[in-house]
Coordinates of C-alpha atoms in Angstrom, one line a residue:
G1 CA -3.4 -1.1 -7.4
T2 CA -4.1 0.8 -10.6
E3 CA -7.9 0.2 -10.5
I4 CA -8.5 3.5 -8.7
D5 CA -12.1 3.9 -10.0
T6 CA -13.0 0.5 -8.6
L7 CA -11.4 1.3 -5.2
K8 CA -13.3 4.6 -5.1
L9 CA -16.5 2.7 -5.8
V10 CA -15.8 0.3 -2.9
V11 CA -15.2 3.2 -0.5
Q12 CA -18.4 5.0 -1.7
E13 CA -20.6 2.0 -1.3
G14 CA -19.2 1.4 2.2
K15 CA -20.0 5.0 3.2
K16 CA -23.6 4.6 2.0
R17 CA -23.9 1.8 4.5
N18 CA -21.9 3.5 7.2
L19 CA -19.2 0.9 6.9
P20 CA -15.5 2.0 7.1
T21 CA -13.3 0.7 4.3
I22 CA -10.0 -0.7 5.4
T23 CA -7.3 -1.4 2.7
H24 CA -4.5 -3.9 2.7
A25 CA -1.9 -2.2 0.5
V26 CA 1.7 -3.6 0.6
S27 CA 3.5 -1.6 -2.1
I28 CA 4.0 2.2 -2.4
R29 CA 2.0 2.1 -5.7
D30 CA -0.9 0.3 -4.0
T31 CA -0.8 2.6 -1.0
V32 CA -1.0 5.7 -3.3
A33 CA -3.9 4.2 -5.2
A34 CA -5.6 3.4 -1.9
V35 CA -5.1 7.0 -0.7
E36 CA -6.8 8.3 -3.8
A37 CA -9.8 6.2 -3.0
G38 CA -10.0 7.6 0.5
P39 CA -10.4 4.6 2.9
A40 CA -10.8 4.9 6.6
V41 CA -7.6 3.0 7.5
L42 CA -4.4 1.9 5.6
V43 CA -3.4 -1.6 6.7
H44 CA 0.3 -2.5 6.2
T45 CA 3.2 -0.2 6.1
P46 CA 4.2 -0.2 2.4
H47 CA 7.2 -2.6 2.3
I48 CA 7.7 -2.8 -1.5
G49 CA 9.6 0.3 -2.8
N50 CA 11.5 3.0 -0.9
L51 CA 9.5 6.1 0.1
G52 CA 12.9 7.9 0.3
D53 CA 13.2 7.6 -3.4
D54 CA 9.6 8.9 -4.0
P55 CA 9.1 12.1 -2.0
A56 CA 5.8 12.8 -4.0
A57 CA 4.3 9.5 -2.8
L58 CA 5.5 10.1 0.7
K59 CA 3.9 13.5 0.8
K60 CA 0.6 12.2 -0.8
I61 CA 0.3 9.5 1.8
V62 CA 1.0 11.8 4.7
D63 CA -1.2 14.6 3.4
A64 CA -4.2 12.2 3.1
R65 CA -4.2 12.0 6.9
I66 CA -5.4 8.4 6.9
P67 CA -4.4 6.3 9.9
M68 CA -2.0 3.4 9.2
T69 CA -1.3 0.1 11.1
S70 CA 2.3 -1.1 11.3
T71 CA 2.0 -4.9 10.5
L72 CA 5.8 -5.0 10.1
S73 CA 6.6 -8.4 11.8
V74 CA 5.0 -10.6 9.1
F75 CA 8.3 -10.4 7.2
I76 CA 10.6 -11.3 10.0
P77 CA 10.9 -14.9 11.0
H78 CA 8.9 -16.2 13.9
F79 CA 11.0 -18.7 15.8
A80 CA 9.3 -21.9 17.1
P81 CA 10.4 -23.5 20.4
E82 CA 12.7 -25.8 18.5
N83 CA 14.4 -22.7 16.9
K84 CA 12.8 -23.2 13.5
P85 CA 12.1 -20.0 11.5
L86 CA 8.5 -19.9 10.5
F87 CA 6.3 -17.6 8.3
R88 CA 2.9 -16.3 9.5
D89 CA 1.1 -19.5 8.2
G90 CA 3.3 -21.8 10.2
Q91 CA 5.3 -22.9 7.1
P92 CA 9.0 -22.5 6.7
F93 CA 10.0 -18.9 6.4
P94 CA 10.4 -17.7 2.7
W95 CA 13.7 -16.0 2.8
N96 CA 13.1 -14.3 -0.6
T97 CA 10.7 -12.0 1.3
L98 CA 13.3 -10.9 3.9
S99 CA 14.0 -7.6 2.1
S100 CA 10.5 -6.4 3.2
A101 CA 11.6 -6.8 6.8
G102 CA 14.0 -3.9 6.3
Q103 CA 12.1 -1.8 3.8
G104 CA 8.9 -1.8 5.9
P105 CA 10.5 -0.3 9.0
E106 CA 12.5 2.2 6.9
N107 CA 9.3 3.4 5.3
A108 CA 7.6 3.5 8.7
R109 CA 10.2 5.9 10.0
L110 CA 10.0 8.1 6.9
L111 CA 6.2 8.3 7.3
W112 CA 6.7 9.1 11.0
E113 CA 9.2 11.9 10.4
A114 CA 7.0 13.3 7.7
G115 CA 4.1 13.6 10.2
I116 CA 1.7 10.8 9.4
V117 CA -1.6 11.4 11.2
S118 CA -1.5 8.1 13.2
Y119 CA 0.8 5.2 12.9
G120 CA -0.5 2.4 15.2
Y121 CA 0.3 -1.1 16.2
G122 CA -1.2 -3.8 14.1
T123 CA -0.2 -7.3 13.0
D124 CA -0.8 -9.8 10.2
T125 CA 0.1 -13.1 11.8
Q126 CA -1.6 -16.0 13.4
W127 CA 0.5 -16.5 16.5
P128 CA -0.8 -16.3 20.1
P129 CA -1.3 -12.6 21.1
K130 CA 1.8 -12.4 23.4
E131 CA 4.1 -14.0 20.8
T132 CA 2.6 -11.7 18.1
L133 CA 3.2 -8.7 20.2
A134 CA 6.8 -9.7 20.9
D135 CA 7.5 -10.1 17.1
E136 CA 6.0 -6.8 16.3
L137 CA 7.9 -5.1 19.0
R138 CA 11.1 -6.6 17.6
A139 CA 10.3 -5.1 14.2
L140 CA 9.2 -1.7 15.5
G141 CA 12.3 -1.5 17.6
L142 CA 14.5 -1.3 14.5
V143 CA 13.5 2.3 13.9
F144 CA 11.4 3.5 16.9
S145 CA 12.4 4.3 20.4
P146 CA 10.7 2.7 23.4
A147 CA 8.9 6.0 24.0
D148 CA 7.7 6.1 20.3
I149 CA 6.5 2.5 20.7
V150 CA 4.4 3.4 23.7
T151 CA 2.6 5.9 21.6
I152 CA 2.2 3.5 18.7
I153 CA 0.8 0.7 20.8
T154 CA -1.7 2.9 22.8
K155 CA -3.1 6.1 21.5
N156 CA -2.1 5.5 17.9
A157 CA -3.3 1.9 17.9
A158 CA -6.7 3.1 19.1
S159 CA -6.9 5.7 16.3
S160 CA -5.7 3.3 13.6
T161 CA -8.5 0.8 14.6
L162 CA -11.1 3.6 14.6
H163 CA -11.6 3.5 18.3
G164 CA -9.7 6.5 19.4
A165 CA -12.7 8.0 21.1
E166 CA -13.1 5.0 23.3
I167 CA -9.7 3.6 24.2
G168 CA -6.0 4.4 23.8
T169 CA -5.5 7.0 26.6
I170 CA -6.6 7.3 30.2
E171 CA -9.1 10.2 30.4
P172 CA -12.7 10.9 31.4
G173 CA -15.3 9.4 29.1
K174 CA -13.2 6.5 27.8
L175 CA -13.4 2.8 28.6
A176 CA -11.5 1.8 31.7
D177 CA -9.4 -0.8 29.8
I178 CA -6.0 -0.8 31.4
V179 CA -3.0 -3.1 31.7
I180 CA -0.5 -2.7 34.6
I181 CA 3.0 -3.9 33.7
D182 CA 6.1 -4.7 35.7
G183 CA 8.8 -2.4 34.3
D184 CA 9.3 0.9 32.5
P185 CA 8.2 0.7 28.8
L186 CA 9.7 4.2 28.2
R187 CA 13.1 2.6 28.7
S188 CA 12.6 -0.9 27.4
S189 CA 9.8 -2.2 25.2
A190 CA 10.3 -5.6 26.7
A191 CA 8.4 -4.4 29.7
L192 CA 5.2 -4.4 27.6
L193 CA 5.3 -8.2 27.7
N194 CA 5.4 -8.2 31.6
V195 CA 1.7 -7.8 32.3
V196 CA 0.8 -8.0 36.0
T197 CA -2.9 -7.0 35.9
T198 CA -5.5 -6.5 33.1
I199 CA -8.6 -4.3 33.8
K200 CA -11.5 -4.3 31.3
G201 CA -14.5 -2.1 31.8
G202 CA -13.3 -1.3 35.3
E203 CA -13.1 -5.0 36.3
V204 CA -10.0 -7.0 36.9
V205 CA -10.0 -9.8 34.5
F206 CA -6.4 -11.0 34.9
E207 CA -4.0 -10.8 37.8
R208 CA -0.6 -12.6 37.7
Q209 CA -0.1 -14.8 40.7
A210 CA 2.8 -14.0 43.1
R211 CA 5.7 -16.4 42.7

């Protein structure tokens, strides 16, 4: 976190090779150091330290205008079918990390209110995609409305993975990758788990069978 010159060198070398640098910073201190280096994306909402107690750090992160991915659900327990709380590696959940499950969402909301350029869906777990999405929606739902979450999971997720020019919104010139869901995600984020049809490149690749 404090080796800013090294971080800057990594970013510079990446730019020489036309490779975007993506950082994995988990504390406010690490995120501020990463911002000074100027990566393309910040992965992880800082979940160690409270941005409300450090307005200078909050302003610095927001003013850098670097997209950030959420990755909040890693610090909430994932429940196996037998109701066993698990960590991202499938091992028993380490309860001494639970404070990050609250601090991450709080910092996410503070960044959102301060006007972060793009806060998009991302994850840091190994579960099947639908289960991973359900966990991240649970974490995001602590501080974001269903309408906020639609923005986070579509337009902002595309920007925060450096594909905003290709996907994330339905408009001319973008890829025709679309999911059709049963329900209204602007009223309930649970609807995002109810996929009826998936269209990729203009072709239907999944269609739920009628019951």
